[in-house]
Each structure stands twice: as structure tokens, then as C-alpha cells.
mmCIF file of C-alpha atoms in Angstrom:
data_model
loop_
_atom_site.group_PDB
_atom_site.id
_atom_site.type_symbol
_atom_site.label_atom_id
_atom_site.label_comp_id
_atom_site.label_asym_id
_atom_site.label_seq_id
_atom_site.Cartn_x
_atom_site.Cartn_y
_atom_site.Cartn_z
ATOM 1 C CA MET A 1 13.109 10.623 21.560
ATOM 2 C CA ALA A 2 13.278 10.404 17.795
ATOM 3 C CA GLU A 3 9.521 9.866 17.807
ATOM 4 C CA VAL A 4 9.054 13.504 18.726
ATOM 5 C CA GLY A 5 12.418 14.860 17.600
ATOM 6 C CA ALA A 6 11.123 16.205 14.303
ATOM 7 C CA HIS A 7 8.258 18.090 15.894
ATOM 8 C CA LEU A 8 9.151 19.314 19.390
ATOM 9 C CA THR A 9 6.741 22.235 19.305
ATOM 10 C CA ALA A 10 4.045 22.967 21.825
ATOM 11 C CA ALA A 11 0.455 23.528 20.795
ATOM 12 C CA PRO A 12 -0.312 27.120 19.926
ATOM 13 C CA ALA A 13 -2.456 29.192 22.182
ATOM 14 C CA GLY A 14 -5.356 29.087 19.736
ATOM 15 C CA GLY A 15 -6.508 25.741 21.118
ATOM 16 C CA ASP A 16 -5.781 22.046 20.896
ATOM 17 C CA ARG A 17 -7.957 21.424 17.822
ATOM 18 C CA PRO A 18 -5.729 20.784 14.769
ATOM 19 C CA SER A 19 -6.401 22.687 11.572
ATOM 20 C CA VAL A 20 -7.875 20.908 8.576
ATOM 21 C CA PHE A 21 -4.504 21.259 6.825
ATOM 22 C CA GLU A 22 -2.734 19.330 9.592
ATOM 23 C CA ALA A 23 -5.446 16.671 9.624
ATOM 24 C CA VAL A 24 -5.451 16.163 5.864
ATOM 25 C CA ALA A 25 -1.639 16.283 5.646
ATOM 26 C CA GLN A 26 -1.216 13.438 8.121
ATOM 27 C CA ASP A 27 -3.790 11.400 6.176
ATOM 28 C CA SER A 28 -1.879 11.881 2.922
ATOM 29 C CA LEU A 29 1.504 10.983 4.450
ATOM 30 C CA MET A 30 1.017 7.198 4.503
ATOM 31 C CA ALA A 31 -0.931 7.368 1.236
ATOM 32 C CA ALA A 32 2.208 8.770 -0.421
ATOM 33 C CA VAL A 33 4.582 6.242 1.143
ATOM 34 C CA LYS A 34 2.877 3.061 -0.113
ATOM 35 C CA PRO A 35 2.972 3.825 -3.879
ATOM 36 C CA ALA A 36 6.649 4.782 -3.657
ATOM 37 C CA LEU A 37 7.522 1.561 -1.807
ATOM 38 C CA GLN A 38 5.438 -0.377 -4.317
ATOM 39 C CA HIS A 39 7.441 1.129 -7.180
ATOM 40 C CA LEU A 40 10.741 0.141 -5.535
ATOM 41 C CA VAL A 41 9.505 -3.430 -5.042
ATOM 42 C CA LYS A 42 8.340 -3.573 -8.663
ATOM 43 C CA VAL A 43 11.787 -2.485 -9.880
ATOM 44 C CA LEU A 44 13.405 -5.218 -7.757
ATOM 45 C CA ALA A 45 10.949 -7.854 -9.006
ATOM 46 C CA GLU A 46 11.540 -6.933 -12.643
ATOM 47 C CA SER A 47 15.317 -6.944 -12.206
ATOM 48 C CA ASN A 48 15.373 -10.391 -10.559
ATOM 49 C CA PRO A 49 11.994 -12.204 -10.672
ATOM 50 C CA GLY A 50 13.335 -15.397 -9.121
ATOM 51 C CA ARG A 51 14.673 -13.719 -6.001
ATOM 52 C CA TYR A 52 12.348 -10.755 -5.479
ATOM 53 C CA GLY A 53 9.204 -11.829 -7.330
ATOM 54 C CA PHE A 54 7.521 -12.926 -4.108
ATOM 55 C CA LEU A 55 7.831 -9.377 -2.730
ATOM 56 C CA TRP A 56 5.735 -8.096 -5.634
ATOM 57 C CA ARG A 57 3.189 -10.929 -5.450
ATOM 58 C CA TRP A 58 2.702 -10.547 -1.683
ATOM 59 C CA PHE A 59 3.373 -6.812 -1.412
ATOM 60 C CA ASP A 60 -0.046 -5.951 0.062
ATOM 61 C CA GLU A 61 0.204 -8.613 2.761
ATOM 62 C CA ILE A 62 3.816 -7.744 3.674
ATOM 63 C CA TYR A 63 2.968 -4.047 3.783
ATOM 64 C CA VAL A 64 -0.098 -4.528 5.981
ATOM 65 C CA LEU A 65 1.939 -6.584 8.490
ATOM 66 C CA LEU A 66 4.636 -3.900 8.686
ATOM 67 C CA ASP A 67 1.951 -1.222 8.950
ATOM 68 C CA LEU A 68 0.243 -3.177 11.742
ATOM 69 C CA LEU A 69 3.502 -3.371 13.702
ATOM 70 C CA LEU A 70 4.256 0.310 13.148
ATOM 71 C CA GLN A 71 0.791 1.590 14.102
ATOM 72 C CA GLN A 72 0.604 -0.692 17.154
ATOM 73 C CA HIS A 73 3.938 0.689 18.363
ATOM 74 C CA TYR A 74 2.840 4.307 18.036
ATOM 75 C CA LEU A 75 -0.662 3.804 19.442
ATOM 76 C CA ALA A 76 0.774 2.060 22.497
ATOM 77 C CA ARG A 77 3.556 4.584 23.129
ATOM 78 C CA CYS A 78 2.170 7.881 21.836
ATOM 79 C CA SER A 79 -1.638 7.475 21.603
ATOM 80 C CA ALA A 80 -1.377 8.292 17.890
ATOM 81 C CA SER A 81 -0.667 6.718 14.543
ATOM 82 C CA PHE A 82 2.726 7.196 12.889
ATOM 83 C CA SER A 83 1.540 10.050 10.666
ATOM 84 C CA GLU A 84 -0.404 11.723 13.491
ATOM 85 C CA ASN A 85 2.644 11.653 15.753
ATOM 86 C CA PHE A 86 4.759 13.000 12.886
ATOM 87 C CA TYR A 87 2.511 16.086 12.831
ATOM 88 C CA SER A 88 2.496 16.481 16.661
ATOM 89 C CA LEU A 89 -1.015 15.115 17.129
ATOM 90 C CA LYS A 90 -2.504 12.544 19.491
ATOM 91 C CA ARG A 91 -5.792 10.702 19.965
ATOM 92 C CA ILE A 92 -7.997 11.099 23.006
ATOM 93 C CA PRO A 93 -11.300 9.317 23.760
ATOM 94 C CA MET A 94 -14.524 11.102 22.932
ATOM 95 C CA GLY A 95 -16.066 12.976 25.842
ATOM 96 C CA GLU A 96 -12.782 13.979 27.469
ATOM 97 C CA GLY A 97 -13.076 17.459 28.939
ATOM 98 C CA ARG A 98 -10.405 20.072 29.494
ATOM 99 C CA GLN A 99 -8.331 17.594 31.535
ATOM 100 C CA GLN A 100 -6.829 15.523 28.755
ATOM 101 C CA PRO A 101 -4.793 12.369 29.424
ATOM 102 C CA LEU A 102 -1.099 12.484 28.538
ATOM 103 C CA ALA A 103 0.010 10.884 25.288
ATOM 104 C CA THR A 104 2.007 8.285 27.250
ATOM 105 C CA ALA A 105 -1.132 7.077 29.058
ATOM 106 C CA GLY A 106 -2.359 5.317 25.927
ATOM 107 C CA LEU A 107 -5.885 4.870 24.734
ATOM 108 C CA PRO A 108 -8.505 2.702 26.489
ATOM 109 C CA LYS A 109 -8.367 -0.862 25.209
ATOM 110 C CA ARG A 110 -11.592 -0.573 23.205
ATOM 111 C CA GLN A 111 -10.551 2.616 21.405
ATOM 112 C CA HIS A 112 -7.011 1.268 20.926
ATOM 113 C CA TRP A 113 -8.063 -1.861 19.033
ATOM 114 C CA LYS A 114 -10.749 -0.071 17.065
ATOM 115 C CA SER A 115 -8.194 2.547 16.017
ATOM 116 C CA LEU A 116 -5.673 -0.125 15.036
ATOM 117 C CA LEU A 117 -8.158 -2.070 12.915
ATOM 118 C CA LEU A 118 -9.469 1.047 11.178
ATOM 119 C CA LEU A 119 -5.946 2.338 10.500
ATOM 120 C CA VAL A 120 -4.660 -0.932 9.012
ATOM 121 C CA LEU A 121 -7.545 -3.157 7.924
ATOM 122 C CA VAL A 122 -9.796 -0.631 6.129
ATOM 123 C CA PRO A 123 -7.093 0.628 3.685
ATOM 124 C CA TYR A 124 -6.024 -2.985 3.026
ATOM 125 C CA LEU A 125 -9.560 -4.158 2.229
ATOM 126 C CA LYS A 126 -10.236 -1.065 0.096
ATOM 127 C CA GLY A 127 -7.074 -1.718 -1.931
ATOM 128 C CA LYS A 128 -8.025 -5.375 -2.434
ATOM 129 C CA LEU A 129 -11.515 -4.361 -3.567
ATOM 130 C CA GLU A 130 -10.069 -1.920 -6.106
ATOM 131 C CA LYS A 131 -7.778 -4.641 -7.487
ATOM 132 C CA LEU A 132 -10.741 -7.034 -7.721
ATOM 133 C CA VAL A 133 -12.750 -4.446 -9.645
ATOM 134 C CA SER A 134 -9.802 -3.825 -11.975
ATOM 135 C CA SER A 135 -9.361 -7.538 -12.700
ATOM 136 C CA LEU A 136 -13.110 -7.992 -13.303
ATOM 137 C CA ARG A 137 -13.080 -5.106 -15.765
ATOM 138 C CA GLU A 138 -10.193 -6.722 -17.634
ATOM 139 C CA GLU A 139 -12.038 -10.042 -17.838
ATOM 140 C CA ASP A 140 -15.148 -8.232 -18.996
ATOM 141 C CA GLU A 141 -13.168 -6.555 -21.790
ATOM 142 C CA TYR A 142 -11.702 -9.878 -22.923
ATOM 143 C CA SER A 143 -15.190 -11.508 -22.795
ATOM 144 C CA ILE A 144 -13.991 -14.964 -21.833
ATOM 145 C CA HIS A 145 -17.381 -15.959 -20.317
ATOM 146 C CA PRO A 146 -20.485 -16.818 -22.348
ATOM 147 C CA PRO A 147 -22.790 -13.791 -22.642
ATOM 148 C CA SER A 148 -25.655 -15.577 -20.875
ATOM 149 C CA SER A 149 -23.702 -16.894 -17.884
ATOM 150 C CA SER A 150 -25.057 -15.907 -14.474
ATOM 151 C CA TRP A 151 -21.538 -15.069 -13.250
ATOM 152 C CA LYS A 152 -21.080 -12.558 -16.053
ATOM 153 C CA ARG A 153 -24.408 -10.893 -15.248
ATOM 154 C CA PHE A 154 -23.469 -10.735 -11.573
ATOM 155 C CA TYR A 155 -20.080 -9.144 -11.958
ATOM 156 C CA ARG A 156 -21.326 -6.739 -14.612
ATOM 157 C CA ALA A 157 -23.946 -5.571 -12.104
ATOM 158 C CA PHE A 158 -21.196 -5.309 -9.487
ATOM 159 C CA LEU A 159 -19.015 -3.261 -11.856
ATOM 160 C CA ALA A 160 -21.945 -0.993 -12.639
ATOM 161 C CA ALA A 161 -22.704 -0.411 -8.928
ATOM 162 C CA TYR A 162 -19.106 0.013 -7.714
ATOM 163 C CA PRO A 163 -18.576 3.602 -8.991
ATOM 164 C CA TYR A 164 -21.666 4.749 -7.075
ATOM 165 C CA VAL A 165 -20.542 2.931 -3.921
ATOM 166 C CA ASN A 166 -17.088 4.473 -4.210
ATOM 167 C CA MET A 167 -18.601 7.923 -4.840
ATOM 168 C CA THR A 168 -20.727 7.540 -1.705
ATOM 169 C CA TRP A 169 -17.657 6.515 0.324
ATOM 170 C CA GLU A 170 -15.578 9.467 -0.885
ATOM 171 C CA GLY A 171 -18.537 11.834 -0.485
ATOM 172 C CA TRP A 172 -18.911 10.734 3.138
ATOM 173 C CA PHE A 173 -15.301 11.777 3.810
ATOM 174 C CA LEU A 174 -15.722 15.068 1.921
ATOM 175 C CA ILE A 175 -18.865 16.026 3.843
ATOM 176 C CA GLN A 176 -17.142 15.187 7.130
ATOM 177 C CA GLN A 177 -14.196 17.422 6.216
ATOM 178 C CA LEU A 178 -16.523 20.290 5.252
ATOM 179 C CA CYS A 179 -18.337 19.963 8.589
ATOM 180 C CA TYR A 180 -14.968 19.986 10.359
ATOM 181 C CA ILE A 181 -13.902 23.165 8.524
ATOM 182 C CA LEU A 182 -17.181 24.881 9.464
ATOM 183 C CA GLY A 183 -16.808 23.800 13.102
ATOM 184 C CA LYS A 184 -19.868 21.526 12.993
ATOM 185 C CA ALA A 185 -17.919 18.301 13.688
ATOM 186 C CA GLU A 186 -15.115 17.204 15.995
ATOM 187 C CA HIS A 187 -13.640 14.799 13.425
ATOM 188 C CA HIS A 188 -12.290 15.410 9.952
ATOM 189 C CA SER A 189 -12.629 11.699 9.130
ATOM 190 C CA PRO A 190 -15.473 9.232 9.760
ATOM 191 C CA MET A 191 -12.843 6.649 10.803
ATOM 192 C CA LEU A 192 -12.039 8.671 13.916
ATOM 193 C CA LYS A 193 -15.723 8.820 14.829
ATOM 194 C CA LEU A 194 -16.067 5.061 14.385
ATOM 195 C CA ALA A 195 -13.015 4.547 16.618
ATOM 196 C CA GLY A 196 -14.520 6.789 19.315
ATOM 197 C CA VAL A 197 -11.579 9.213 19.420
ATOM 198 C CA ARG A 198 -10.678 12.712 18.279
ATOM 199 C CA LEU A 199 -7.417 14.422 17.361
ATOM 200 C CA VAL A 200 -5.750 17.129 19.453
ATOM 201 C CA ARG A 201 -2.319 18.737 19.367
ATOM 202 C CA LEU A 202 0.512 17.542 21.580
ATOM 203 C CA THR A 203 1.159 19.819 24.540
ATOM 204 C CA ALA A 204 4.468 20.619 26.210
ATOM 205 C CA GLU A 205 3.543 18.173 28.993
ATOM 206 C CA ASP A 206 2.970 15.424 26.398
ATOM 207 C CA ILE A 207 6.395 15.983 24.838
ATOM 208 C CA GLN A 208 8.108 15.957 28.226
ATOM 209 C CA ALA A 209 6.278 12.753 29.176
ATOM 210 C CA LEU A 210 7.260 11.074 25.889
ATOM 211 C CA GLU A 211 10.920 12.018 26.380
ATOM 212 C CA LYS A 212 10.856 10.795 29.972
ATOM 213 C CA LYS A 213 9.227 7.490 28.990
ATOM 214 C CA TRP A 214 11.802 6.925 26.253
ATOM 215 C CA ALA A 215 14.651 7.623 28.700
ATOM 216 C CA GLU A 216 13.189 5.226 31.290
ATOM 217 C CA THR A 217 12.747 2.495 28.680
ATOM 218 C CA THR A 218 16.346 2.680 27.473
ATOM 219 C CA SER A 219 17.813 2.793 31.004
ATOM 220 C CA SER A 220 15.601 0.181 32.723
ATOM 221 C CA GLN A 221 17.408 -2.820 34.237
ATOM 222 C CA THR A 222 15.846 -6.234 34.906
ATOM 223 C CA HIS A 223 17.238 -9.021 37.087
ATOM 224 C CA SER A 224 15.266 -12.284 36.718
ATOM 225 C CA PHE A 225 15.785 -14.502 33.674
ATOM 226 C CA THR A 226 12.093 -14.492 32.720
ATOM 227 C CA SER A 227 11.817 -10.737 32.974
ATOM 228 C CA ARG A 228 15.020 -10.363 30.958
ATOM 229 C CA VAL A 229 13.627 -12.566 28.189
ATOM 230 C CA GLN A 230 10.357 -10.633 28.184
ATOM 231 C CA SER A 231 12.219 -7.349 28.202
ATOM 232 C CA ALA A 232 14.453 -8.529 25.347
ATOM 233 C CA LEU A 233 11.416 -9.511 23.269
ATOM 234 C CA ARG A 234 9.750 -6.171 23.962
ATOM 235 C CA ARG A 235 12.951 -4.319 23.059
ATOM 236 C CA ALA A 236 13.313 -6.383 19.871
ATOM 237 C CA LEU A 237 9.739 -5.641 18.761
ATOM 238 C CA GLY A 238 10.119 -2.034 19.807
ATOM 239 C CA GLY A 239 13.436 -1.838 17.969
ATOM 240 C CA ILE A 240 11.877 -3.162 14.763
ATOM 241 C CA ALA A 241 9.016 -0.698 15.015
ATOM 242 C CA PHE A 242 11.428 2.113 15.927
ATOM 243 C CA SER A 243 13.644 1.255 12.953
ATOM 244 C CA LEU A 244 10.616 1.312 10.667
ATOM 245 C CA SER A 245 9.407 4.615 12.081
ATOM 246 C CA THR A 246 12.859 6.215 11.936
ATOM 247 C CA GLY A 247 13.408 4.933 8.411
ATOM 248 C CA LEU A 248 10.015 6.245 7.325
ATOM 249 C CA SER A 249 10.641 9.609 8.990
ATOM 250 C CA VAL A 250 13.953 9.984 7.168
ATOM 251 C CA SER A 251 12.905 8.526 3.815
ATOM 252 C CA VAL A 252 9.373 9.882 3.455
ATOM 253 C CA PHE A 253 10.536 12.905 1.477
ATOM 254 C CA PHE A 254 12.850 10.736 -0.630
ATOM 255 C CA LEU A 255 9.923 8.409 -1.418
ATOM 256 C CA GLN A 256 7.739 11.357 -2.335
ATOM 257 C CA PHE A 257 10.527 12.552 -4.639
ATOM 258 C CA LEU A 258 10.560 9.117 -6.310
ATOM 259 C CA ASP A 259 6.797 9.281 -6.728
ATOM 260 C CA TRP A 260 7.187 12.673 -8.425
ATOM 261 C CA TRP A 261 10.152 11.516 -10.519
ATOM 262 C CA TYR A 262 8.221 8.602 -12.003
ATOM 263 C CA SER A 263 4.971 10.524 -12.468
ATOM 264 C CA SER A 264 3.540 10.842 -15.970
ATOM 265 C CA GLU A 265 4.183 14.603 -16.074
ATOM 266 C CA ASN A 266 7.944 14.038 -15.950
ATOM 267 C CA GLN A 267 8.308 11.074 -18.297
ATOM 268 C CA GLU A 268 9.392 13.187 -21.280
ATOM 269 C CA THR A 269 12.015 14.966 -19.175
ATOM 270 C CA ILE A 270 13.251 11.655 -17.777
ATOM 271 C CA LYS A 271 13.564 10.174 -21.266
ATOM 272 C CA SER A 272 15.628 13.122 -22.461
ATOM 273 C CA LEU A 273 17.923 12.951 -19.435
ATOM 274 C CA THR A 274 18.373 9.184 -19.402
ATOM 275 C CA ALA A 275 18.380 8.417 -23.129
ATOM 276 C CA LEU A 276 20.250 5.139 -23.657
ATOM 277 C CA PRO A 277 20.635 2.784 -26.622
ATOM 278 C CA THR A 278 17.884 0.218 -27.066
ATOM 279 C CA PRO A 279 18.832 -2.907 -25.066
ATOM 280 C CA PRO A 280 19.162 -6.254 -26.849
ATOM 281 C CA PRO A 281 16.243 -8.715 -26.712
ATOM 282 C CA PRO A 282 16.123 -10.949 -23.607
ATOM 283 C CA VAL A 283 18.361 -14.010 -23.736
ATOM 284 C CA HIS A 284 16.469 -17.264 -23.285
ATOM 285 C CA LEU A 285 17.896 -19.285 -20.399
ATOM 286 C CA GLU A 286 17.154 -22.946 -21.069
ATOM 287 C CA HIS A 287 18.468 -24.058 -17.688
ATOM 288 C CA GLU A 288 15.705 -22.195 -15.850
ATOM 289 C CA PRO A 289 12.916 -24.693 -15.010
ATOM 290 C CA SER A 290 10.284 -21.933 -15.170
ATOM 291 C CA SER A 291 11.140 -21.012 -18.768
ATOM 292 C CA ALA A 292 9.430 -22.708 -21.687
ATOM 293 C CA LEU A 293 11.657 -24.131 -24.461
ATOM 294 C CA LEU A 294 11.240 -22.090 -27.610
ATOM 295 C CA PRO A 295 9.982 -24.085 -30.632
ATOM 296 C CA SER A 296 12.061 -24.128 -33.803
ATOM 297 C CA LEU A 297 9.142 -22.918 -35.942
ATOM 298 C CA LYS A 298 8.180 -19.291 -35.440
ATOM 299 C CA THR A 299 4.503 -20.013 -36.035
ATOM 300 C CA VAL A 300 4.271 -22.450 -33.088
ATOM 301 C CA CYS A 301 3.101 -21.335 -29.632
ATOM 302 C CA PRO A 302 5.796 -21.965 -26.948
ATOM 303 C CA LEU A 303 3.106 -23.094 -24.479
ATOM 304 C CA CYS A 304 0.826 -25.526 -26.340
ATOM 305 C CA ARG A 305 3.380 -26.501 -29.062
ATOM 306 C CA LYS A 306 0.750 -26.069 -31.761
ATOM 307 C CA VAL A 307 0.310 -23.560 -34.567
ATOM 308 C CA ARG A 308 -0.711 -20.296 -32.948
ATOM 309 C CA VAL A 309 -4.395 -19.401 -32.887
ATOM 310 C CA ASN A 310 -5.325 -15.744 -32.302
ATOM 311 C CA ALA A 311 -1.676 -14.644 -32.000
ATOM 312 C CA THR A 312 -0.985 -12.432 -28.992
ATOM 313 C CA ALA A 313 2.323 -10.829 -27.959
ATOM 314 C CA LEU A 314 3.566 -9.937 -24.496
ATOM 315 C CA ALA A 315 4.671 -6.299 -24.420
ATOM 316 C CA THR A 316 7.155 -7.031 -21.608
ATOM 317 C CA SER A 317 9.180 -9.628 -23.555
ATOM 318 C CA GLY A 318 8.025 -9.567 -27.193
ATOM 319 C CA PHE A 319 7.294 -13.303 -27.449
ATOM 320 C CA VAL A 320 4.106 -14.417 -29.228
ATOM 321 C CA PHE A 321 1.643 -17.086 -28.032
ATOM 322 C CA CYS A 322 -1.908 -18.268 -28.526
ATOM 323 C CA TYR A 323 -4.266 -15.876 -26.812
ATOM 324 C CA ARG A 324 -5.947 -18.477 -24.602
ATOM 325 C CA CYS A 325 -2.600 -20.047 -23.633
ATOM 326 C CA VAL A 326 -0.873 -16.821 -22.618
ATOM 327 C CA TYR A 327 -3.989 -15.345 -20.995
ATOM 328 C CA SER A 328 -4.393 -18.340 -18.678
ATOM 329 C CA TYR A 329 -0.657 -18.453 -17.898
ATOM 330 C CA VAL A 330 -0.273 -14.732 -17.139
ATOM 331 C CA LYS A 331 -3.439 -14.692 -15.045
ATOM 332 C CA ALA A 332 -2.131 -17.587 -12.943
ATOM 333 C CA HIS A 333 1.575 -16.656 -12.661
ATOM 334 C CA GLN A 334 1.846 -12.893 -13.425
ATOM 335 C CA ARG A 335 5.036 -13.425 -15.465
ATOM 336 C CA CYS A 336 6.194 -14.213 -18.989
ATOM 337 C CA PRO A 337 6.367 -17.994 -19.564
ATOM 338 C CA VAL A 338 9.649 -17.642 -21.476
ATOM 339 C CA THR A 339 11.671 -14.915 -19.747
ATOM 340 C CA GLY A 340 10.051 -14.876 -16.315
ATOM 341 C CA TYR A 341 9.581 -11.089 -16.466
ATOM 342 C CA ALA A 342 6.790 -9.711 -14.263
ATOM 343 C CA THR A 343 3.737 -9.351 -16.505
ATOM 344 C CA GLU A 344 0.084 -8.364 -16.184
ATOM 345 C CA LEU A 345 -2.957 -8.920 -18.379
ATOM 346 C CA GLN A 346 -2.844 -5.412 -19.813
ATOM 347 C CA HIS A 347 0.507 -6.296 -21.411
ATOM 348 C CA LEU A 348 -1.213 -8.676 -23.868
ATOM 349 C CA VAL A 349 -1.192 -7.231 -27.391
ATOM 350 C CA LYS A 350 -3.363 -8.710 -30.170
ATOM 351 C CA LEU A 351 -1.521 -9.211 -33.466
ATOM 352 C CA TYR A 352 -3.246 -8.840 -36.818
ATOM 353 C CA SER A 353 -1.729 -10.519 -39.873
ATOM 354 C CA PRO A 354 -2.006 -8.958 -43.371
ATOM 355 C CA GLU A 355 -4.229 -11.862 -44.458
ATOM 356 C CA SER A 356 -6.808 -11.041 -41.798
#
């Protein structure tokens, strides 16, 4: 019942076709949730790298598994994704006439799996591709490969072509939305066309059917041991998905507030409101096996134990290393070799001595 509790409104008399504002709003809902969750995980990882560091390293994979479970639950029960159901929408197969199937009937198997893969897999792969492009650009800036290497020529060509590929991808979505606004297309997104479905508003009959199905599920009784085990597993999976959906429904506005709070436009205001004394430098914990022992001489690199060459500091901790040593370490472990703080390649700062 909570799945439709926030939007128990029948479709208006103007038709079942959702407006472009409804369609775009449901697309942006999940896009706003992921960055906010990512920020919370990053705060946890920085506060305790040993305990929560794996959440930051495997955030994309953990998120895509939770998203897969959530979208599968809603597609099976409501014929819609989480965000579509939140805005009182459902998916129906292409070619359906005036007699639309109820939301509880579910999608045909082909459209169901295509919808699930396009909802979960495409955003995951796009995010991974963007991270790959970002890391290649960083390596290109550091110029760690010989200028004549074939690999360098290849990824420079890839970096040069990626903006045009991305522009084509975004332009495809923009043109589809313009056609939808002008009434020349049934889909506001090419992903819906590839899945073979279109969006319509929930009707009063759909809402009644969803409430009835939820009531039957909670009150159903089983007698055999096998059916009880199967029912318990289904209820457990459904309970996890329901908890995720309920938690997202309640916290989506809180997460959007966090995203606004930590946006660049509000940093000056945040600094003035939360001005605190400068914290002391990090204390080196020698009993941690992941921490490198600091050398007695300040000119020695903590990693290679030799006099530093091309001194480079980590902005996250302030410790100084050889450039090649710290670059290789941070690229492999994404943390400071001394403090264990979560670190990325853009935190490397080149130091210039007065002699140079």
C-alpha cells in the first residue's frame, strides 16, 4: 500500500499520456539519489577507511545490485520502475489499444527483462565509461607513457572522440523529448522505445488493484513446508525491496537537501556557519599494518626510503613522497600510504623548492 500511498490520485480526464514534466521529473529522481548516497558513503570512508573503505571502492557495484533488486520488485508488482511508480505512472507494451492491462498484470517477459536491463545496466556502464575517461585524462596530463607509444596514441584518439560520442548520445535524448513535446513521438526517452513499452498514468482501477494485491500478499496463508519456505523467501526479498523503496520514498527529499547543502554555491555559507579551529595534523599510527613507517630524515620518501625525487605532497594528509612512488601507490590503493585517508590522483600536489 505504501507503494501507492504517496500518489493515490487518478489520471486526469485529459488522457493517460503523462506530461513531459512528469516524464522528466521521474528520470531525474534516481539521478539525484545516487550522488547524495555517494557523498554519504564518502564521508563514512574518510572517517573510518579501515571499516568503510570497501563501501567507497565498490560503491558502483553495491549500488547497481540494490538498484537491480528495487527495480525488479517494482516492475514485477507495479509494471513500473521505482521513480515511475512514485509519479503514478506505469509501463504498457507498445501497440496496446484503449483496453490497457492493469498495473498488477505485469509486463510480458520480453519487455520486463529489457526494461530491467535498460534501467539498471545502461546507467552503470555509462558511469563506468565516464570514470574511465576521467582516469585516462589524468594519465594523459601526467604524461607517464612515452610520447610515441601506441597505447598513448590510442587513448588520446579515444579521448578526442568521446565528447562527440557523448554529445550524440545526449542529443538523441533531447531530440526524443522535443518530439514528445510536439506530439510526434510516444516516448520521451529512447530507452523506453528500445524496451518496447510506453508510459501512461495510473488509473483508479490500477490503484485499487495494487491495494488489493498488497492486501492479499500480506494475508495469504500457506500450509506445506516447501510452500512456506518459498513464501518466506519471497517475503524476505519483497521485504528488502519494500524497505529500500520505503526508505527511498521517505529520504529522497532529505538526500536532495544534502546534495544542495554540499553544492559549490553554498560552500561559502557553510564555511561561515560551521567555522571551527583548524584540526591538528593526523597522528601516525605505527601499529596499523597499512601505514608506512615515517623516516627520521625529512628529505627521505616514506615509500622507497631514498632521498625524494620530484617531491609531491598529498593534499589529503600533507605528507611528501617521490612523485613516481606516490602516483603508483595512490593509483593502486586510492588512499594515503601513511594515514590511510581516502585519496585520488587529483590530490597530488607538485612541490617546487627555491633552488629549482
